[in-house]
Short mmCIF file of C-alpha atoms in Angstrom, two decimals:
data_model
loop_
_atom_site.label_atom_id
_atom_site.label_comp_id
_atom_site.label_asym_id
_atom_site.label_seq_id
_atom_site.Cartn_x
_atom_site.Cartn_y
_atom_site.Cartn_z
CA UNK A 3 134.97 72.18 280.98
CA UNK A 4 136.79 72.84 277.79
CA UNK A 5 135.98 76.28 277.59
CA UNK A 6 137.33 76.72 281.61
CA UNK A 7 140.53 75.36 279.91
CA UNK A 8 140.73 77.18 277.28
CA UNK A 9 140.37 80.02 279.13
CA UNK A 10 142.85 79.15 281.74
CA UNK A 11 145.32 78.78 278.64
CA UNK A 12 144.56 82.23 277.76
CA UNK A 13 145.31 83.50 280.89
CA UNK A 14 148.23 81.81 281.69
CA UNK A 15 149.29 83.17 277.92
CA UNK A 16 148.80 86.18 278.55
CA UNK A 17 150.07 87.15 282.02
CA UNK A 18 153.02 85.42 282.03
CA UNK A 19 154.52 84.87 278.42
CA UNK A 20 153.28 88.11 276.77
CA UNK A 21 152.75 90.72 279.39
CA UNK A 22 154.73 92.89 277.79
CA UNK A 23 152.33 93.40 274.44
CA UNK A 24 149.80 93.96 276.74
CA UNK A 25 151.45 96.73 278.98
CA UNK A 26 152.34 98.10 275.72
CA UNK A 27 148.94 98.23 273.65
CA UNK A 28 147.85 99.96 277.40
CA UNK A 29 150.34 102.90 276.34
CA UNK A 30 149.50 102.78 273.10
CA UNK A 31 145.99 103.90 273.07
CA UNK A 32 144.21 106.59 275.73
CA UNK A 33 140.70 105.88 277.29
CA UNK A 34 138.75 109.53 278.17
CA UNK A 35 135.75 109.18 280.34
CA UNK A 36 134.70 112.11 278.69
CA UNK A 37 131.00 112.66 276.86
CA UNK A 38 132.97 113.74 273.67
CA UNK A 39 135.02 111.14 273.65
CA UNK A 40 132.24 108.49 273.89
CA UNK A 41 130.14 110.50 270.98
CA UNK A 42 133.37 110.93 268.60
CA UNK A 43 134.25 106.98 269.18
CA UNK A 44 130.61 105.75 268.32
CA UNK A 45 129.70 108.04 265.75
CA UNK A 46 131.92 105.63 263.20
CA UNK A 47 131.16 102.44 261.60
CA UNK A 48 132.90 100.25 264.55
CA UNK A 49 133.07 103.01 266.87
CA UNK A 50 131.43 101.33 269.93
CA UNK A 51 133.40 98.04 269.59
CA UNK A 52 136.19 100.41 269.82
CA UNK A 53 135.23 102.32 272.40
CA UNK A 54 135.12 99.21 274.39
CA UNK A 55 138.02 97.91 273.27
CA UNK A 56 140.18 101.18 273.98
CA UNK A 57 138.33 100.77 277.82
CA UNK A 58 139.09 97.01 278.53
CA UNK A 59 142.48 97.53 277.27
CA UNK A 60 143.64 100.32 280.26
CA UNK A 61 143.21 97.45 282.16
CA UNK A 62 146.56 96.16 280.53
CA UNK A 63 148.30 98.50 282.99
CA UNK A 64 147.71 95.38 285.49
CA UNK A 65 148.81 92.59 283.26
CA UNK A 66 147.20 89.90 285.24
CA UNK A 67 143.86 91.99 285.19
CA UNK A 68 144.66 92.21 281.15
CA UNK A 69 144.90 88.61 280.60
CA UNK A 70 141.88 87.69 282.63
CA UNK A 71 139.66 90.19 280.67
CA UNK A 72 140.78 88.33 277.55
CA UNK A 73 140.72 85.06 278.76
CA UNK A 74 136.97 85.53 279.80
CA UNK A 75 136.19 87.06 276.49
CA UNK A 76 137.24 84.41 274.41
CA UNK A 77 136.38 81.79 277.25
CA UNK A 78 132.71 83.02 276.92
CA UNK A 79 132.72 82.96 273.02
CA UNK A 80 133.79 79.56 272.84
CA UNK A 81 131.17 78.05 275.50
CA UNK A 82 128.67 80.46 274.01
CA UNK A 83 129.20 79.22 270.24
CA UNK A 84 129.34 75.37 271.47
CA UNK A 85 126.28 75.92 273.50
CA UNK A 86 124.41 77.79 270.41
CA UNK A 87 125.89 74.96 267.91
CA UNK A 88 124.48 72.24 270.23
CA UNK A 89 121.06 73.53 270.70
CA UNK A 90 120.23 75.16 267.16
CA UNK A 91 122.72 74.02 264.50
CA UNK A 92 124.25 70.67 264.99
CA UNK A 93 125.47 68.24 268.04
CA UNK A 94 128.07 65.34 267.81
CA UNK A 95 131.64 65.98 266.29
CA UNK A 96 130.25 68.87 264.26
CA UNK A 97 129.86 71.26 267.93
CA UNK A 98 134.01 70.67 268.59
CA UNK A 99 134.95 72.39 265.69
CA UNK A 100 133.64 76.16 267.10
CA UNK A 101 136.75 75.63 269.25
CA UNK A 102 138.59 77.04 266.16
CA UNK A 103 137.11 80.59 266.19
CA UNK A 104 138.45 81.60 269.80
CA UNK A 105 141.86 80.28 268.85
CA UNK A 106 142.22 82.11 265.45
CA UNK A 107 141.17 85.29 267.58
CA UNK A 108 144.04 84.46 270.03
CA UNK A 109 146.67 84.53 266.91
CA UNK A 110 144.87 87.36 266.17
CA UNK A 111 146.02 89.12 269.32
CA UNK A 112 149.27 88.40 269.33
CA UNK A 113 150.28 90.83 267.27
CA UNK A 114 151.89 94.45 268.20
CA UNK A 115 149.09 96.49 268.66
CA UNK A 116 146.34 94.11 268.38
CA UNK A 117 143.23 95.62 269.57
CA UNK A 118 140.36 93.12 271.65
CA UNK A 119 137.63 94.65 269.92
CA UNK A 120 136.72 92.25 267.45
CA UNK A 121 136.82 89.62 269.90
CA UNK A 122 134.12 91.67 272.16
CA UNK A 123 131.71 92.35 269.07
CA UNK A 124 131.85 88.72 268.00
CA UNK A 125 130.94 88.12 271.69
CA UNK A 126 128.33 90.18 271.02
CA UNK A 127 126.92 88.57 267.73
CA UNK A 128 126.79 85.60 269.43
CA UNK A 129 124.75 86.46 272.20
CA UNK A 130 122.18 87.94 270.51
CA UNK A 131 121.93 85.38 268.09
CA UNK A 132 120.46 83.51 271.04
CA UNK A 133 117.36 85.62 270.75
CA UNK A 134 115.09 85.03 268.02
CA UNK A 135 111.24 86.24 268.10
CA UNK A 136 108.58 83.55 268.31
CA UNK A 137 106.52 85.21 265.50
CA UNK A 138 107.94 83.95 261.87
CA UNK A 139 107.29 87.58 260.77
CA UNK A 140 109.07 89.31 263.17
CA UNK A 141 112.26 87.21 263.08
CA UNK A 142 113.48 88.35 259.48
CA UNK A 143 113.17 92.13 260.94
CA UNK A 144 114.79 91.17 263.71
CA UNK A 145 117.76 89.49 261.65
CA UNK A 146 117.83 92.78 259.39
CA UNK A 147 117.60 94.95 262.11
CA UNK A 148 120.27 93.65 264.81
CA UNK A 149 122.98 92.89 261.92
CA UNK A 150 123.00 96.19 260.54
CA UNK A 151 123.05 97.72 264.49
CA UNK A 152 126.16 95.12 265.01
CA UNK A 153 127.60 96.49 261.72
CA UNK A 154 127.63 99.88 262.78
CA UNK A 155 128.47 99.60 266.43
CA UNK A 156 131.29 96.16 265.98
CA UNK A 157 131.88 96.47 261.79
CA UNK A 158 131.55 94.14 259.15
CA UNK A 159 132.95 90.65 260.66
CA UNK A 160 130.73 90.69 264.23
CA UNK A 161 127.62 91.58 262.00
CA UNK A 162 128.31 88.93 259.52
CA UNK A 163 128.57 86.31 262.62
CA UNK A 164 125.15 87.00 263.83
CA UNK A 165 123.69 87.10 260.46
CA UNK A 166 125.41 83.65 260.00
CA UNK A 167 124.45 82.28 263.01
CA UNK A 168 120.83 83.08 262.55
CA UNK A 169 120.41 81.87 259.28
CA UNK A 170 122.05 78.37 260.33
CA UNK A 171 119.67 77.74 263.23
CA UNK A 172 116.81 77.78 260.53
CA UNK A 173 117.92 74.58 259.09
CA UNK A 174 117.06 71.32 260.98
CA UNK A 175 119.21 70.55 263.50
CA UNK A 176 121.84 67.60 262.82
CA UNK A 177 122.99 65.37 265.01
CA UNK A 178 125.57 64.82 262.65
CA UNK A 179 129.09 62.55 262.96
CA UNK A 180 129.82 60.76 265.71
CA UNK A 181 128.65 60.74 269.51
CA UNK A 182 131.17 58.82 270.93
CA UNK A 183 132.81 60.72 273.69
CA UNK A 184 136.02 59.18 272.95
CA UNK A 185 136.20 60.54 269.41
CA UNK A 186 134.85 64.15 270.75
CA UNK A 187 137.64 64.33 273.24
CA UNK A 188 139.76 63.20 270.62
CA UNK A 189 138.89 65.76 268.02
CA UNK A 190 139.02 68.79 270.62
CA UNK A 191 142.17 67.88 272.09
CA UNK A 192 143.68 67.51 268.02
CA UNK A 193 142.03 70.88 267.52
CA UNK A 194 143.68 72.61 270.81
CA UNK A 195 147.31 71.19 270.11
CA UNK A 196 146.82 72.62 266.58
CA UNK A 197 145.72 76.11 267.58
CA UNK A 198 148.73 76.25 270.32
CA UNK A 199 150.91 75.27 267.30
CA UNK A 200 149.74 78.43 265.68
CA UNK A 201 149.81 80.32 268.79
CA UNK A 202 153.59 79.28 269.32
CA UNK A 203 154.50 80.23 265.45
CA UNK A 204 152.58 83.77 265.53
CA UNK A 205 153.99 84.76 269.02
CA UNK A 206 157.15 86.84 268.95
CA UNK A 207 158.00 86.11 272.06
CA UNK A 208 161.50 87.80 271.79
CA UNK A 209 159.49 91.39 270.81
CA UNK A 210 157.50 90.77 274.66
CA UNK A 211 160.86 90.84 276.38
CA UNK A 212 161.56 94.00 274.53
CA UNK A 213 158.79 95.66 275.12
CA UNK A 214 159.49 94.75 278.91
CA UNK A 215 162.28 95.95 278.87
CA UNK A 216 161.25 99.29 277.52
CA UNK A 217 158.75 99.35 280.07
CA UNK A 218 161.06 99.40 282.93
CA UNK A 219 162.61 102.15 281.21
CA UNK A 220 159.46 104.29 281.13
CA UNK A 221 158.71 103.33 284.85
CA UNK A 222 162.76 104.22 285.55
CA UNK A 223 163.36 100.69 287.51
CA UNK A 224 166.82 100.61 286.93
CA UNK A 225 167.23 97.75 289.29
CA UNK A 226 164.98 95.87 287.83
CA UNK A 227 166.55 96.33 283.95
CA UNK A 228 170.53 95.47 285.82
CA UNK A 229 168.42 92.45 287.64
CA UNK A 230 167.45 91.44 283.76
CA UNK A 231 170.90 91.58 282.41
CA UNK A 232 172.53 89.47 284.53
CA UNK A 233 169.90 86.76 283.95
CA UNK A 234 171.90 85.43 281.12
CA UNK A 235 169.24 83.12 279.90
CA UNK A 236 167.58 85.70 278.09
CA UNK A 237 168.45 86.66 274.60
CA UNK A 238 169.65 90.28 274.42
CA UNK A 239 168.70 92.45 271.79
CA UNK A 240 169.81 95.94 270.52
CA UNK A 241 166.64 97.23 272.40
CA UNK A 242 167.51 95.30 275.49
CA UNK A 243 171.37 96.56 275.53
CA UNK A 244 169.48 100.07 274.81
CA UNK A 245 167.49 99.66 278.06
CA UNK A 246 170.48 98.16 280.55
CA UNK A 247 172.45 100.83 279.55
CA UNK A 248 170.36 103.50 279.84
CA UNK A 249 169.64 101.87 283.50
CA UNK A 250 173.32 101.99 284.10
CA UNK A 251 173.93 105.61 282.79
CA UNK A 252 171.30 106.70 286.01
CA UNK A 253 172.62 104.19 288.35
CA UNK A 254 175.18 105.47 290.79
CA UNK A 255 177.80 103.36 291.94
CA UNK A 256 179.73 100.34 290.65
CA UNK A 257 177.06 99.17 288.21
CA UNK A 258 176.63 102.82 286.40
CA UNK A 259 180.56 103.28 286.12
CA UNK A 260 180.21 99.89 284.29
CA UNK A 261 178.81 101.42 280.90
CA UNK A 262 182.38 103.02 280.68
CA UNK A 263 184.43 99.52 281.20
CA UNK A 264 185.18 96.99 278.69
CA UNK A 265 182.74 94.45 280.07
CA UNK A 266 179.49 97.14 279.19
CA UNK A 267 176.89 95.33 278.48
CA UNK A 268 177.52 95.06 274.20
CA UNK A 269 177.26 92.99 271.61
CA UNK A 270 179.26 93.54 268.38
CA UNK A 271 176.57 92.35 266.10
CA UNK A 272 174.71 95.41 267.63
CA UNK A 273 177.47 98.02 267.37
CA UNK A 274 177.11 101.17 268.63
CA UNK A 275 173.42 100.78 268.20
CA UNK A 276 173.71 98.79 271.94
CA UNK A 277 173.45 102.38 272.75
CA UNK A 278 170.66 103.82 270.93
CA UNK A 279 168.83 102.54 267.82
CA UNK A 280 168.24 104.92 265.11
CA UNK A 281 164.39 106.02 265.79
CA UNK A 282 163.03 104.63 262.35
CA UNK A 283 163.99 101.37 264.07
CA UNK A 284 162.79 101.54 267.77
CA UNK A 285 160.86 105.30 268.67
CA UNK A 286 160.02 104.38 272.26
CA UNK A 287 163.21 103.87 273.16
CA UNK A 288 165.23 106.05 271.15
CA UNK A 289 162.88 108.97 272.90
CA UNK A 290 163.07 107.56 276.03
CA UNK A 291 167.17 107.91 276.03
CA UNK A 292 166.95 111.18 274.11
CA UNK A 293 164.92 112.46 276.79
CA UNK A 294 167.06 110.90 279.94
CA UNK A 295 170.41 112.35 278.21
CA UNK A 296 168.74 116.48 278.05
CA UNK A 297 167.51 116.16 274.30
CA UNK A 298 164.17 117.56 275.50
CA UNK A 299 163.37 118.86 272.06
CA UNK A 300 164.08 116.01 270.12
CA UNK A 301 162.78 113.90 272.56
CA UNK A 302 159.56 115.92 272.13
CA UNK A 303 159.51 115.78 268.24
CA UNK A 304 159.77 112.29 268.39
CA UNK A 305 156.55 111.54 270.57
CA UNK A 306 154.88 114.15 268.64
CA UNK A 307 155.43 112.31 265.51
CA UNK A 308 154.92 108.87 266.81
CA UNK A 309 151.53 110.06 268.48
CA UNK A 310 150.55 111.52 264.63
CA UNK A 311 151.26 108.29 262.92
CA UNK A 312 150.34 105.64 264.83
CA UNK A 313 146.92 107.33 267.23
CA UNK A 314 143.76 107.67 264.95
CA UNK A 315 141.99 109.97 267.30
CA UNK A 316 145.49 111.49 268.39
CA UNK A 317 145.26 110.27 271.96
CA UNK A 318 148.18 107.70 273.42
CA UNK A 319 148.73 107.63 277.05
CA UNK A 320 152.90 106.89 276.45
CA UNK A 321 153.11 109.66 274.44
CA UNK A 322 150.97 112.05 275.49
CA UNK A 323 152.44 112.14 278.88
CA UNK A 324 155.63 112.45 277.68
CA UNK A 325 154.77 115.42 275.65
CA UNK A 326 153.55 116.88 279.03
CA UNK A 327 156.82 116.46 280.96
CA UNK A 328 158.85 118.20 277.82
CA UNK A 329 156.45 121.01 278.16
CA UNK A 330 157.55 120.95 282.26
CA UNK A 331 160.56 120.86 281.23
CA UNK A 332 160.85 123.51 279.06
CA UNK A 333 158.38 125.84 281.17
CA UNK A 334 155.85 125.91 278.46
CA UNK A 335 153.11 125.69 281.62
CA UNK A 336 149.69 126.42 279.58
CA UNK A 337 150.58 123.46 276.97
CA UNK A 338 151.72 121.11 279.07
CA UNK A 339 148.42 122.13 281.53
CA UNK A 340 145.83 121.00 278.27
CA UNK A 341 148.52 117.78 278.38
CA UNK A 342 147.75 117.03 281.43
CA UNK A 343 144.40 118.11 281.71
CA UNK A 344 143.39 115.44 279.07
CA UNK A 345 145.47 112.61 280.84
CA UNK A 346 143.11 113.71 283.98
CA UNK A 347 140.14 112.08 282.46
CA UNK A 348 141.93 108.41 282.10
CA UNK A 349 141.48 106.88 285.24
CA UNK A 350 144.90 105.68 285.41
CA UNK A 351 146.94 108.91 285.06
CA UNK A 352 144.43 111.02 286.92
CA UNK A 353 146.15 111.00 289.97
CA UNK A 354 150.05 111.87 288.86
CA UNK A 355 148.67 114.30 286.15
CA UNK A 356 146.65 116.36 288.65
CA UNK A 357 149.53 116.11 291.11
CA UNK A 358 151.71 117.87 288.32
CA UNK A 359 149.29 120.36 287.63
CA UNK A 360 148.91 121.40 291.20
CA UNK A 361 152.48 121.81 290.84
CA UNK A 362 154.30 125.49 290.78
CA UNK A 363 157.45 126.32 288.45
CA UNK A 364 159.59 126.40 291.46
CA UNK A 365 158.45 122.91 292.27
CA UNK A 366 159.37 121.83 288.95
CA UNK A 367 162.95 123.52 288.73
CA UNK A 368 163.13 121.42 292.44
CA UNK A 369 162.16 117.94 291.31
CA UNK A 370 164.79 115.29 291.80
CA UNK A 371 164.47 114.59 287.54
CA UNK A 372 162.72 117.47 285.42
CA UNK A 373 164.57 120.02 287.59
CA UNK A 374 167.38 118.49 286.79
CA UNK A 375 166.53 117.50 283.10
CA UNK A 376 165.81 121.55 282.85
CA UNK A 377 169.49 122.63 284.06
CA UNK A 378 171.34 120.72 281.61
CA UNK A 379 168.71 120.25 278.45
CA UNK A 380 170.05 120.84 275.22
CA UNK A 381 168.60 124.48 274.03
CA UNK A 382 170.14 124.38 270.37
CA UNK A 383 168.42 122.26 268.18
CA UNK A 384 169.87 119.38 267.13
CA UNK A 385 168.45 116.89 264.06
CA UNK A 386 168.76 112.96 265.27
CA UNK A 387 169.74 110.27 262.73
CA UNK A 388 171.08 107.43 264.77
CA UNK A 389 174.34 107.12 263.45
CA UNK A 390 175.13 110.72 264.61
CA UNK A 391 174.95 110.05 268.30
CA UNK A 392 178.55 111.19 268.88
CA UNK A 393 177.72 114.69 267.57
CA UNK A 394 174.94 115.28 269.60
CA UNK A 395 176.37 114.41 272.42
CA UNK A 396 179.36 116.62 271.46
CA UNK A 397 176.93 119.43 271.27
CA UNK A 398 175.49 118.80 274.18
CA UNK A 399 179.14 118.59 276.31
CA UNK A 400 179.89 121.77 274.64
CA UNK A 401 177.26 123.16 276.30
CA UNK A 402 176.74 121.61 279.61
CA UNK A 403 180.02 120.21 280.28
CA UNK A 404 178.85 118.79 283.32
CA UNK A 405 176.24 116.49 282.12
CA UNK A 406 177.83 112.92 283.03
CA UNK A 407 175.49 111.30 281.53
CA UNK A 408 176.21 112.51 278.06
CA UNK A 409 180.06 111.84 278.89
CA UNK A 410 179.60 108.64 279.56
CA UNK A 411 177.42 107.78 276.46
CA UNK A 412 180.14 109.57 274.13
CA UNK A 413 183.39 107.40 275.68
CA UNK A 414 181.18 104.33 275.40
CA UNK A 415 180.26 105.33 271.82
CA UNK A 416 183.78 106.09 271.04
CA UNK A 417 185.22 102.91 272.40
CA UNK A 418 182.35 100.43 270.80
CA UNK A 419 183.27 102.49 267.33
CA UNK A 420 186.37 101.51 267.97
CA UNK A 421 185.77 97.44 268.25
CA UNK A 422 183.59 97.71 265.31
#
């Protein structure tokens, strides 16, 4: 029963109060279901707990999916590690304390980027610690052999579980401390408010709505980002105001007029950066506004650079597709074809990157936003440092003086300067 709870926690965690880490860490990495792939993952200390890892988490792409994969995992380790504790090591009091290791992996994967892999070669430690050979001989080759195949496929920390495990049940079992069922429930329930404590400390709860926000922005829901502003219980932030904006800039009408007005959605604490951040500060969306306003080259050199420093194996779905649609863009069809051709192996970009393969230059120059992001792209290239927004966009009215979008960005700049 705990363990359903715990679980359920998890879950609840997860797909409602920080979807947007796990939407993000979805972008983040790139799963290939190809042979080289698989033999390039596993052919490194850790590889296969990463190769799994990198696969569960494309399920992030449907947060509710993403939070039930974790909440099982670490659901499964702690009824596993009770139920191994109980039988082999020690009963009582003692068996409520494994209710610490599935919480310290939940801090654990809170943070930006965190990846689920240690939690699914732990899983995997303890599982096989369940098997031990009847024949006294056998069970110290078994021990040598299965932690040094858990080192290699999971790393050091799911190898040195097992190991630790086994050695444990080899010791008489202990009933040990109390077996009261008053003082267990007493003892799990102290040990659950403490790990939410940590849980609630570790969580950056105000980075989720950012990264939600920038989400929208990649999926272009403008309604949805307008919806979020006028929620005024949530706490904007420079990356929010970046987001809202950018939603108004594409939104005809009343609202997208409103980015010029005095009641734009700014803060002065934010400054002109309520616009765009300075790239050092916030890539995503500094590329995703650069490549929205006609800065196709920049934008391109920024996802180029972000997919170098922060993708070991130099595959990230966010940026990777993005790299393809510059390459559209700019009519560079063979490059952006290998783009897409390597997005066509991940089973959820297959579909829209073989759709844009199948389509022809003309089709391109005709789409309702790369045809258009091709007419009035910036062809001069132009450095970005964040501060110099109002020069780029200069350059760019000075050569497509009808790009409204950039107009509106440089009066807003130039009237935010001005309240500074």
């Amino acid at each position: 029963m705990a363990s359903l709870i715990f679980a359920l926690a998890v879950w609840l965690f997860f797909a409602f109060c920080y979807q947007g880490h796990l939407v993000y860490n979805q972008g983040l990495w790139l799963f290939l279901d190809t042979k080289e792939y698989f033999i390039d993952k596993v052919s490194r200390i850790g590889g296969l707990g990463e190769y799994l890892a990198v696969f569960l988490t494309q399920f992030n792409f449907w947060p509710m999916v993403g939070a039930a994969i974790i909440a099982a995992i670490l659901g499964a380790i702690h009824f596993l590690l009770s139920l191994y504790f109980k039988k082999r090591v020690a009963g009582g009091i003692w068996s409520q304390f494994v209710l610490v290791v599935p919480f310290v992996l939940w801090i654990l994967l809170c943070g930006k980027g965190a990846s689920i892999g240690l939690s699914v070669g732990i899983l995997a430690s303890i599982s096989l610690a369940f098997i031990r050979p009847g024949n006294k001989y056998l069970a110290p080759l078994w021990l040598i052999a299965m932690t040094a195949a858990l080192f290699l496929g999971f790393g050091i920390v799911p190898a040195g579980t097992f190991a630790l495990l086994q050695v444990l049940s080899y010791f008489p079992r202990k009933n040990g401390g109390s077996q009261k069922k008053v003082v267990r429930y007493a003892v799990t329930l102290i040990i659950f408010a403490a790990g939410l404590f940590g849980v609630y400390k570790v969580a950056d709860i105000g980075l989720d709505m950012d990264m939600r926000y920038t989400q929208a922005a990649r999926n272009r829901d403008w309604v949805k980002l307008i919806e979020y502003s006028r929620n005024r219980r949530l706490e904007r932030s420079a990356a929010m105001c970046n987001c809202v904006n950018l939603a108004l800039a594409n939104t005809p009408g009343q609202d997208g007029k409103s980015l010029l007005n005095e009641y734009a959605l700014y803060d002065r604490k934010f400054g002109t950066g309520s616009l765009m951040l300075p790239e050092q500060y916030d890539q995503i969306n500094a590329c995703e506004i650069l490549f929205n306003l006609g800065f196709i080259s920049e934008a391109r050199r920024c996802a180029f650079e972000r997919l170098s420093s922060t993708s070991e194996d130099g595959y990230s779905g966010y940026w990777i597709s993005r790299l393809a649609e510059c390459a559209l863009i700019d009519g560079r069809t063979e490059l952006a074809r290998k783009y897409l051709t390597i997005l066509s192996h991940n089973f959820i970009y297959a579909y829209s990157a073989r759709k844009l393969m199948a389509m022809s230059d003309e089709d391109i120059s005709n789409h309702f936003l790369y045809g258009r992001l091709r007419k009035m792209r910036m062809t001069e290239s132009v450095s970005f440092q964040g501060r110099d927004l109002d020069f780029m966009l200069l350059a760019m009215l000075n050569e497509h003086k009808e790009n409204q979008m950039a107009m509106d960005y440089y009066v807003a700049f130039v009237n935010i300067s001005k309240n500074e």
